[in-house]
Amino acid sequence: METSASTEEKKELQHKVQQVYDEVGKVVVGQQYMVNRLMIGLFTQGHILLEGVPGLAKTLTVNTLANVLHLDFKRIQFTPDLLPADLIGTMIYNQKASNFEVKKGPIFSNLILADEVNRSPAKVQSALLEAMQEKQVTIGETTFKLDRPFLVLATQNPVDQEGTYPLPEAQVDRFMMKVHVDYPSKEDELEIMRRMSNMSFNDEVKTVLDKDDVFAIRKSINEVNLSESLEKYIIELIFATRDPKSYGMTDEASYIQFGASPRASINLNLAAKAIAFLDGRDFVLPEDIKEVATDVLNHRIILNYEAEADGVTTQDLIQTILNKVNVNR
């Protein structure tokens, strides 16, 4: 039987998490929000979909985070000619031994950056998403467990959609959160320009967390208390996306084609607990749920053409739902 982590151990882990922000900040400027969401995914076994225009340091942030966490990192550039074997591996013939051997692909790593995931055909996307869901891959007749921890961070470019293969809704639903990465502020961009235009800039970082720390943090997050009233609040939020009329949102109901799936309630629960832990608490507040609601829900609510015609976004609807649904204490 596992024992609960002591208060001192939890404080030490929370202190290390703060050091992760500091170390990543030595290289990456002004992306604390993205780093926070990446760590939530890592600590709760949830995969993250990053959406933003090129040049916003998505790859640099993930790479730096992997170094700070002392985890194996692989970047896979998704292209139209990529094959599933390029991702998971294949059987190759060894002439000396006169037999076939398994050559594992880059999916066998702790952090996977699937860059421009919508650039590759459906069969490659399916191979990646199967690995995400099952935490294992089959090469030939042998099934291999993937390394632990295992986290996929996929990126999409929302601007250039020519020649892309958009992820189907059922596959996008497997991502815990869809995080929109925005442009930096003027002050941050000035610092980025100064830092990156210095050709002698040192991008080395110290290792702060290791695999054992990640598993310990997962255990601590699992022990964070979520009251029954907040559990019911999460369910009410999810049901409001499916049947807005029952919550007094008649106008909004005409825009929503499909509401959020049960994965949304599971991930909202986990993400809220992670937020509470990262804030140094062992209990969840309603504000924690509201803070992660947009990232958890924005790829799970499917809008119709009427919403697009009227300029209504998923973020607008989520904000309306958060305003309408109350916590019953």
Coordinates of C-alpha atoms in Angstrom, one line a residue:
M1 CA 0.0 0.0 0.0
E2 CA 1.4 3.4 -1.0
T3 CA 1.8 6.1 1.6
S4 CA 0.9 9.7 1.0
A5 CA 3.8 12.1 0.4
S6 CA 4.7 14.2 3.4
T7 CA 4.1 18.0 3.4
E8 CA 7.8 18.6 3.2
E9 CA 8.2 16.3 0.2
K10 CA 5.4 18.0 -1.6
K11 CA 6.9 21.5 -0.9
E12 CA 10.2 20.2 -2.2
L13 CA 8.6 19.0 -5.4
Q14 CA 6.7 22.3 -5.8
H15 CA 10.0 24.2 -5.3
K16 CA 11.6 22.1 -8.0
V17 CA 8.7 22.9 -10.4
Q18 CA 9.3 26.6 -9.8
Q19 CA 12.9 26.0 -10.7
V20 CA 11.8 24.5 -13.9
Y21 CA 10.1 27.8 -14.9
D22 CA 13.3 29.6 -14.0
E23 CA 15.6 27.3 -16.0
V24 CA 13.3 27.3 -19.1
G25 CA 13.1 31.1 -18.8
K26 CA 16.9 31.3 -19.2
V27 CA 16.4 30.3 -22.8
V28 CA 12.7 30.9 -23.7
V29 CA 11.2 34.4 -23.1
G30 CA 7.6 34.9 -22.0
Q31 CA 6.1 31.5 -22.6
Q32 CA 5.3 30.6 -19.0
Y33 CA 1.7 29.9 -19.9
M34 CA 2.8 27.3 -22.5
V35 CA 5.3 25.8 -20.1
N36 CA 2.6 25.5 -17.4
R37 CA 0.3 23.7 -19.8
L38 CA 3.1 21.3 -21.0
M39 CA 3.9 20.4 -17.4
I40 CA 0.2 19.8 -16.6
G41 CA 0.1 17.4 -19.5
L42 CA 3.3 15.7 -18.3
F43 CA 2.2 15.4 -14.7
T44 CA -1.3 14.1 -15.5
Q45 CA -0.4 11.8 -18.5
G46 CA -2.2 14.0 -21.0
H47 CA -1.1 14.9 -24.5
I48 CA -1.0 18.5 -25.6
L49 CA -1.9 20.1 -29.0
L50 CA -0.2 23.4 -29.5
E51 CA -1.6 25.8 -32.1
G52 CA 0.2 28.9 -33.2
V53 CA 1.9 30.6 -36.2
P54 CA 5.5 29.7 -36.9
G55 CA 8.3 31.3 -34.9
L56 CA 6.7 31.4 -31.5
A57 CA 9.3 29.1 -29.9
K58 CA 7.1 26.0 -29.6
T59 CA 9.9 23.7 -30.6
L60 CA 12.5 25.6 -28.5
T61 CA 10.3 25.5 -25.5
V62 CA 9.6 21.7 -25.7
N63 CA 13.3 21.0 -26.3
T64 CA 14.5 23.2 -23.4
L65 CA 11.8 21.6 -21.1
A66 CA 13.1 18.1 -22.0
N67 CA 16.6 19.1 -21.0
V68 CA 15.5 20.7 -17.7
L69 CA 13.5 17.5 -16.9
H70 CA 16.3 15.1 -18.0
L71 CA 14.0 13.3 -20.4
D72 CA 14.6 11.8 -23.8
F73 CA 13.3 14.1 -26.5
K74 CA 12.6 13.4 -30.2
R75 CA 11.3 15.9 -32.7
I76 CA 9.4 14.4 -35.7
Q77 CA 8.7 16.7 -38.6
F78 CA 5.4 15.5 -40.1
T79 CA 5.4 15.6 -43.9
P80 CA 3.1 14.3 -46.7
D81 CA 5.5 11.5 -47.5
L82 CA 6.0 10.3 -43.9
L83 CA 5.1 6.6 -43.3
P84 CA 4.0 4.9 -40.1
A85 CA 7.2 2.9 -40.1
D86 CA 9.2 6.2 -39.9
L87 CA 7.3 6.9 -36.7
I88 CA 7.0 3.6 -34.8
G89 CA 9.8 1.6 -36.4
T90 CA 10.0 -1.5 -38.7
M91 CA 11.6 -4.9 -39.2
I92 CA 14.9 -4.9 -41.1
Y93 CA 16.8 -7.8 -42.4
N94 CA 20.2 -8.6 -40.9
Q95 CA 22.3 -10.2 -43.6
K96 CA 25.0 -11.4 -41.1
A97 CA 22.6 -13.1 -38.8
S98 CA 20.2 -14.1 -41.6
N99 CA 17.1 -12.9 -39.7
F100 CA 14.8 -9.9 -39.2
E101 CA 15.5 -7.5 -36.4
V102 CA 13.3 -4.7 -34.9
K103 CA 14.5 -1.2 -35.5
K104 CA 12.6 1.0 -33.2
G105 CA 11.4 4.5 -34.4
P106 CA 11.5 7.9 -32.7
I107 CA 8.2 7.2 -30.9
F108 CA 10.3 5.4 -28.3
S109 CA 11.1 8.5 -26.3
N110 CA 9.7 10.4 -23.3
L111 CA 8.8 13.6 -25.0
I112 CA 7.7 13.6 -28.6
L113 CA 7.3 16.8 -30.6
A114 CA 5.0 16.0 -33.5
D115 CA 5.7 19.1 -35.6
E116 CA 2.9 20.2 -38.0
V117 CA 1.0 17.0 -37.2
N118 CA -1.7 17.9 -39.8
R119 CA 0.9 17.7 -42.7
S120 CA 0.9 13.9 -42.8
P121 CA -1.7 11.5 -44.1
A122 CA -4.3 9.9 -42.0
K123 CA -2.5 6.5 -41.6
V124 CA 0.5 8.3 -40.0
Q125 CA -1.7 10.4 -37.7
S126 CA -3.5 7.1 -36.7
A127 CA -0.2 5.4 -35.9
L128 CA 0.7 8.4 -33.6
L129 CA -2.7 8.6 -32.0
E130 CA -2.8 4.9 -31.3
A131 CA 0.5 5.1 -29.5
M132 CA -0.9 8.0 -27.5
Q133 CA -3.9 6.1 -26.5
E134 CA -2.5 2.6 -25.9
K135 CA 1.0 3.6 -24.7
Q136 CA 2.3 0.7 -26.9
V137 CA 3.1 -0.1 -30.5
T138 CA 3.3 -3.3 -32.5
I139 CA 6.2 -3.9 -34.9
G140 CA 5.8 -7.1 -36.9
E141 CA 4.3 -9.6 -34.5
T142 CA 5.8 -8.1 -31.3
T143 CA 4.1 -5.4 -29.1
F144 CA 6.4 -3.0 -27.3
K145 CA 5.5 -0.8 -24.3
L146 CA 6.5 2.8 -24.7
D147 CA 8.8 4.5 -22.3
R148 CA 7.4 6.2 -19.2
P149 CA 6.7 9.0 -18.9
F150 CA 5.3 9.4 -22.4
L151 CA 4.0 12.7 -23.7
V152 CA 3.1 13.8 -27.2
L153 CA 3.2 17.5 -27.9
A154 CA 1.8 18.1 -31.4
T155 CA 1.9 21.5 -33.2
Q156 CA -0.5 22.9 -35.8
N157 CA -0.1 26.0 -37.9
P158 CA -3.6 27.7 -38.1
V159 CA -2.7 30.0 -41.0
D160 CA -1.3 27.9 -43.8
Q161 CA -3.8 25.1 -44.4
E162 CA -2.9 24.3 -48.0
G163 CA -1.9 20.7 -48.5
T164 CA -2.8 19.6 -44.9
Y165 CA -4.8 16.7 -43.5
P166 CA -6.9 18.1 -40.6
L167 CA -7.2 15.8 -37.7
P168 CA -10.7 14.3 -37.3
E169 CA -12.6 15.4 -34.3
A170 CA -12.5 11.9 -32.8
Q171 CA -8.7 12.0 -32.9
V172 CA -8.3 15.6 -31.7
D173 CA -10.4 14.5 -28.7
R174 CA -7.5 12.3 -27.5
F175 CA -5.5 15.4 -26.7
M176 CA -6.0 16.6 -23.1
M177 CA -5.7 20.3 -24.1
K178 CA -5.5 22.4 -27.2
V179 CA -3.3 25.4 -26.3
H180 CA -3.3 28.5 -28.4
V181 CA 0.2 30.1 -28.5
D182 CA 0.0 33.8 -29.1
Y183 CA 2.4 36.5 -30.1
P184 CA 4.8 37.8 -27.4
S185 CA 4.3 41.3 -25.8
K186 CA 6.5 44.2 -27.1
E187 CA 8.7 43.9 -24.0
D188 CA 9.1 40.1 -24.5
E189 CA 9.8 40.4 -28.2
L190 CA 12.5 43.1 -27.5
E191 CA 14.2 40.6 -25.1
I192 CA 13.8 37.8 -27.6
M193 CA 15.4 39.9 -30.3
R194 CA 18.3 40.9 -28.1
R195 CA 18.9 37.4 -26.8
M196 CA 18.6 35.5 -30.0
S197 CA 20.6 38.0 -32.1
N198 CA 23.5 37.5 -29.8
M199 CA 25.5 34.7 -31.5
S200 CA 27.4 33.9 -28.3
F201 CA 24.2 33.3 -26.4
N202 CA 24.4 30.3 -24.0
D203 CA 21.3 28.1 -24.1
E204 CA 22.6 25.5 -21.6
V205 CA 20.2 24.7 -18.7
K206 CA 20.5 22.7 -15.5
T207 CA 18.5 19.5 -14.9
V208 CA 16.0 20.1 -12.2
L209 CA 13.6 17.2 -12.3
D210 CA 14.0 13.5 -13.2
K211 CA 11.7 10.6 -13.9
D212 CA 11.3 9.7 -10.3
D213 CA 10.3 13.3 -9.5
V214 CA 7.7 13.3 -12.3
F215 CA 6.1 10.1 -10.9
A216 CA 6.2 11.6 -7.3
I217 CA 4.4 14.7 -8.6
R218 CA 1.8 12.5 -10.3
K219 CA 1.2 10.8 -7.0
S220 CA 0.8 14.1 -5.2
I221 CA -1.6 15.5 -7.8
N222 CA -3.6 12.3 -7.4
E223 CA -4.0 13.1 -3.7
V224 CA -5.3 16.6 -4.3
N225 CA -8.9 16.9 -3.0
L226 CA -11.7 17.7 -5.3
S227 CA -15.0 18.2 -3.4
E228 CA -18.2 16.6 -4.5
S229 CA -19.7 20.0 -5.3
L230 CA -16.8 20.8 -7.7
E231 CA -17.1 17.3 -9.2
K232 CA -20.8 18.1 -10.0
Y233 CA -19.8 21.6 -11.2
I234 CA -17.5 19.9 -13.8
I235 CA -20.3 17.6 -15.0
E236 CA -22.7 20.6 -15.2
L237 CA -20.1 22.5 -17.4
I238 CA -19.8 19.5 -19.7
F239 CA -23.6 19.0 -20.0
A240 CA -24.0 22.7 -20.8
T241 CA -22.0 22.1 -23.9
R242 CA -24.3 19.3 -25.0
D243 CA -27.7 20.8 -24.1
P244 CA -27.3 24.6 -23.8
K245 CA -31.0 25.3 -23.8
S246 CA -31.4 23.6 -20.4
Y247 CA -29.0 26.2 -19.0
G248 CA -30.8 29.2 -20.4
M249 CA -28.5 29.5 -23.5
T250 CA -31.1 29.4 -26.3
D251 CA -29.0 31.5 -28.7
E252 CA -25.8 29.6 -28.1
A253 CA -27.7 26.3 -28.7
S254 CA -28.1 27.2 -32.4
Y255 CA -24.3 27.4 -32.8
I256 CA -23.2 24.1 -31.2
Q257 CA -23.3 21.0 -33.4
F258 CA -21.7 18.6 -30.9
G259 CA -20.8 19.0 -27.2
A260 CA -17.8 17.8 -25.3
S261 CA -17.2 14.1 -24.8
P262 CA -16.7 12.3 -21.4
R263 CA -12.9 12.7 -21.9
A264 CA -13.5 16.4 -21.2
S265 CA -14.8 15.8 -17.7
I266 CA -11.9 13.5 -16.9
N267 CA -9.3 15.9 -18.2
L268 CA -10.9 18.9 -16.5
N269 CA -10.7 17.0 -13.2
L270 CA -7.0 16.2 -13.7
A271 CA -6.0 19.6 -15.0
A272 CA -7.7 21.4 -12.1
K273 CA -5.9 19.1 -9.6
A274 CA -2.6 19.9 -11.3
I275 CA -3.3 23.6 -11.2
A276 CA -4.0 23.3 -7.4
F277 CA -0.8 21.4 -6.8
L278 CA 1.3 23.8 -8.8
D279 CA -0.2 26.7 -6.8
G280 CA 0.9 24.9 -3.6
R281 CA -2.6 23.7 -2.5
D282 CA -3.9 20.2 -1.7
F283 CA -7.5 21.1 -2.7
V284 CA -9.2 22.4 -5.8
L285 CA -10.9 25.8 -6.1
P286 CA -13.6 26.7 -8.7
E287 CA -11.1 29.1 -10.2
D288 CA -8.8 26.2 -11.0
I289 CA -11.5 24.6 -13.1
K290 CA -12.3 27.9 -14.8
E291 CA -8.6 28.5 -15.5
V292 CA -8.2 25.3 -17.6
A293 CA -11.7 25.1 -19.0
T294 CA -10.9 26.8 -22.3
D295 CA -7.8 24.7 -23.0
V296 CA -9.7 21.5 -22.2
L297 CA -12.9 22.3 -24.1
N298 CA -11.9 24.4 -27.1
H299 CA -11.2 21.4 -29.4
R300 CA -14.1 19.3 -28.1
I301 CA -17.0 21.7 -28.9
I302 CA -17.9 21.4 -32.6
L303 CA -19.5 24.5 -34.0
N304 CA -21.8 24.6 -37.1
Y305 CA -21.6 26.9 -40.2
E306 CA -24.0 29.3 -38.6
A307 CA -21.5 30.1 -35.8
E308 CA -18.8 30.7 -38.4
A309 CA -21.0 33.0 -40.4
D310 CA -21.9 35.0 -37.3
G311 CA -18.2 35.2 -36.2
V312 CA -18.9 33.2 -33.0
T313 CA -15.8 31.3 -31.6
T314 CA -15.5 28.3 -29.3
Q315 CA -13.8 30.5 -26.8
D316 CA -16.8 32.9 -26.7
L317 CA -19.2 30.0 -26.0
I318 CA -17.0 28.5 -23.3
Q319 CA -16.9 31.9 -21.6
T320 CA -20.7 32.2 -21.8
I321 CA -21.0 28.7 -20.2
L322 CA -18.6 29.6 -17.4
N323 CA -20.7 32.7 -16.7
K324 CA -24.0 30.8 -16.8
V325 CA -23.2 27.7 -14.8
N326 CA -22.8 28.2 -11.1
V327 CA -21.2 26.1 -8.4
N328 CA -23.7 24.6 -6.1
R329 CA -22.0 24.6 -2.7

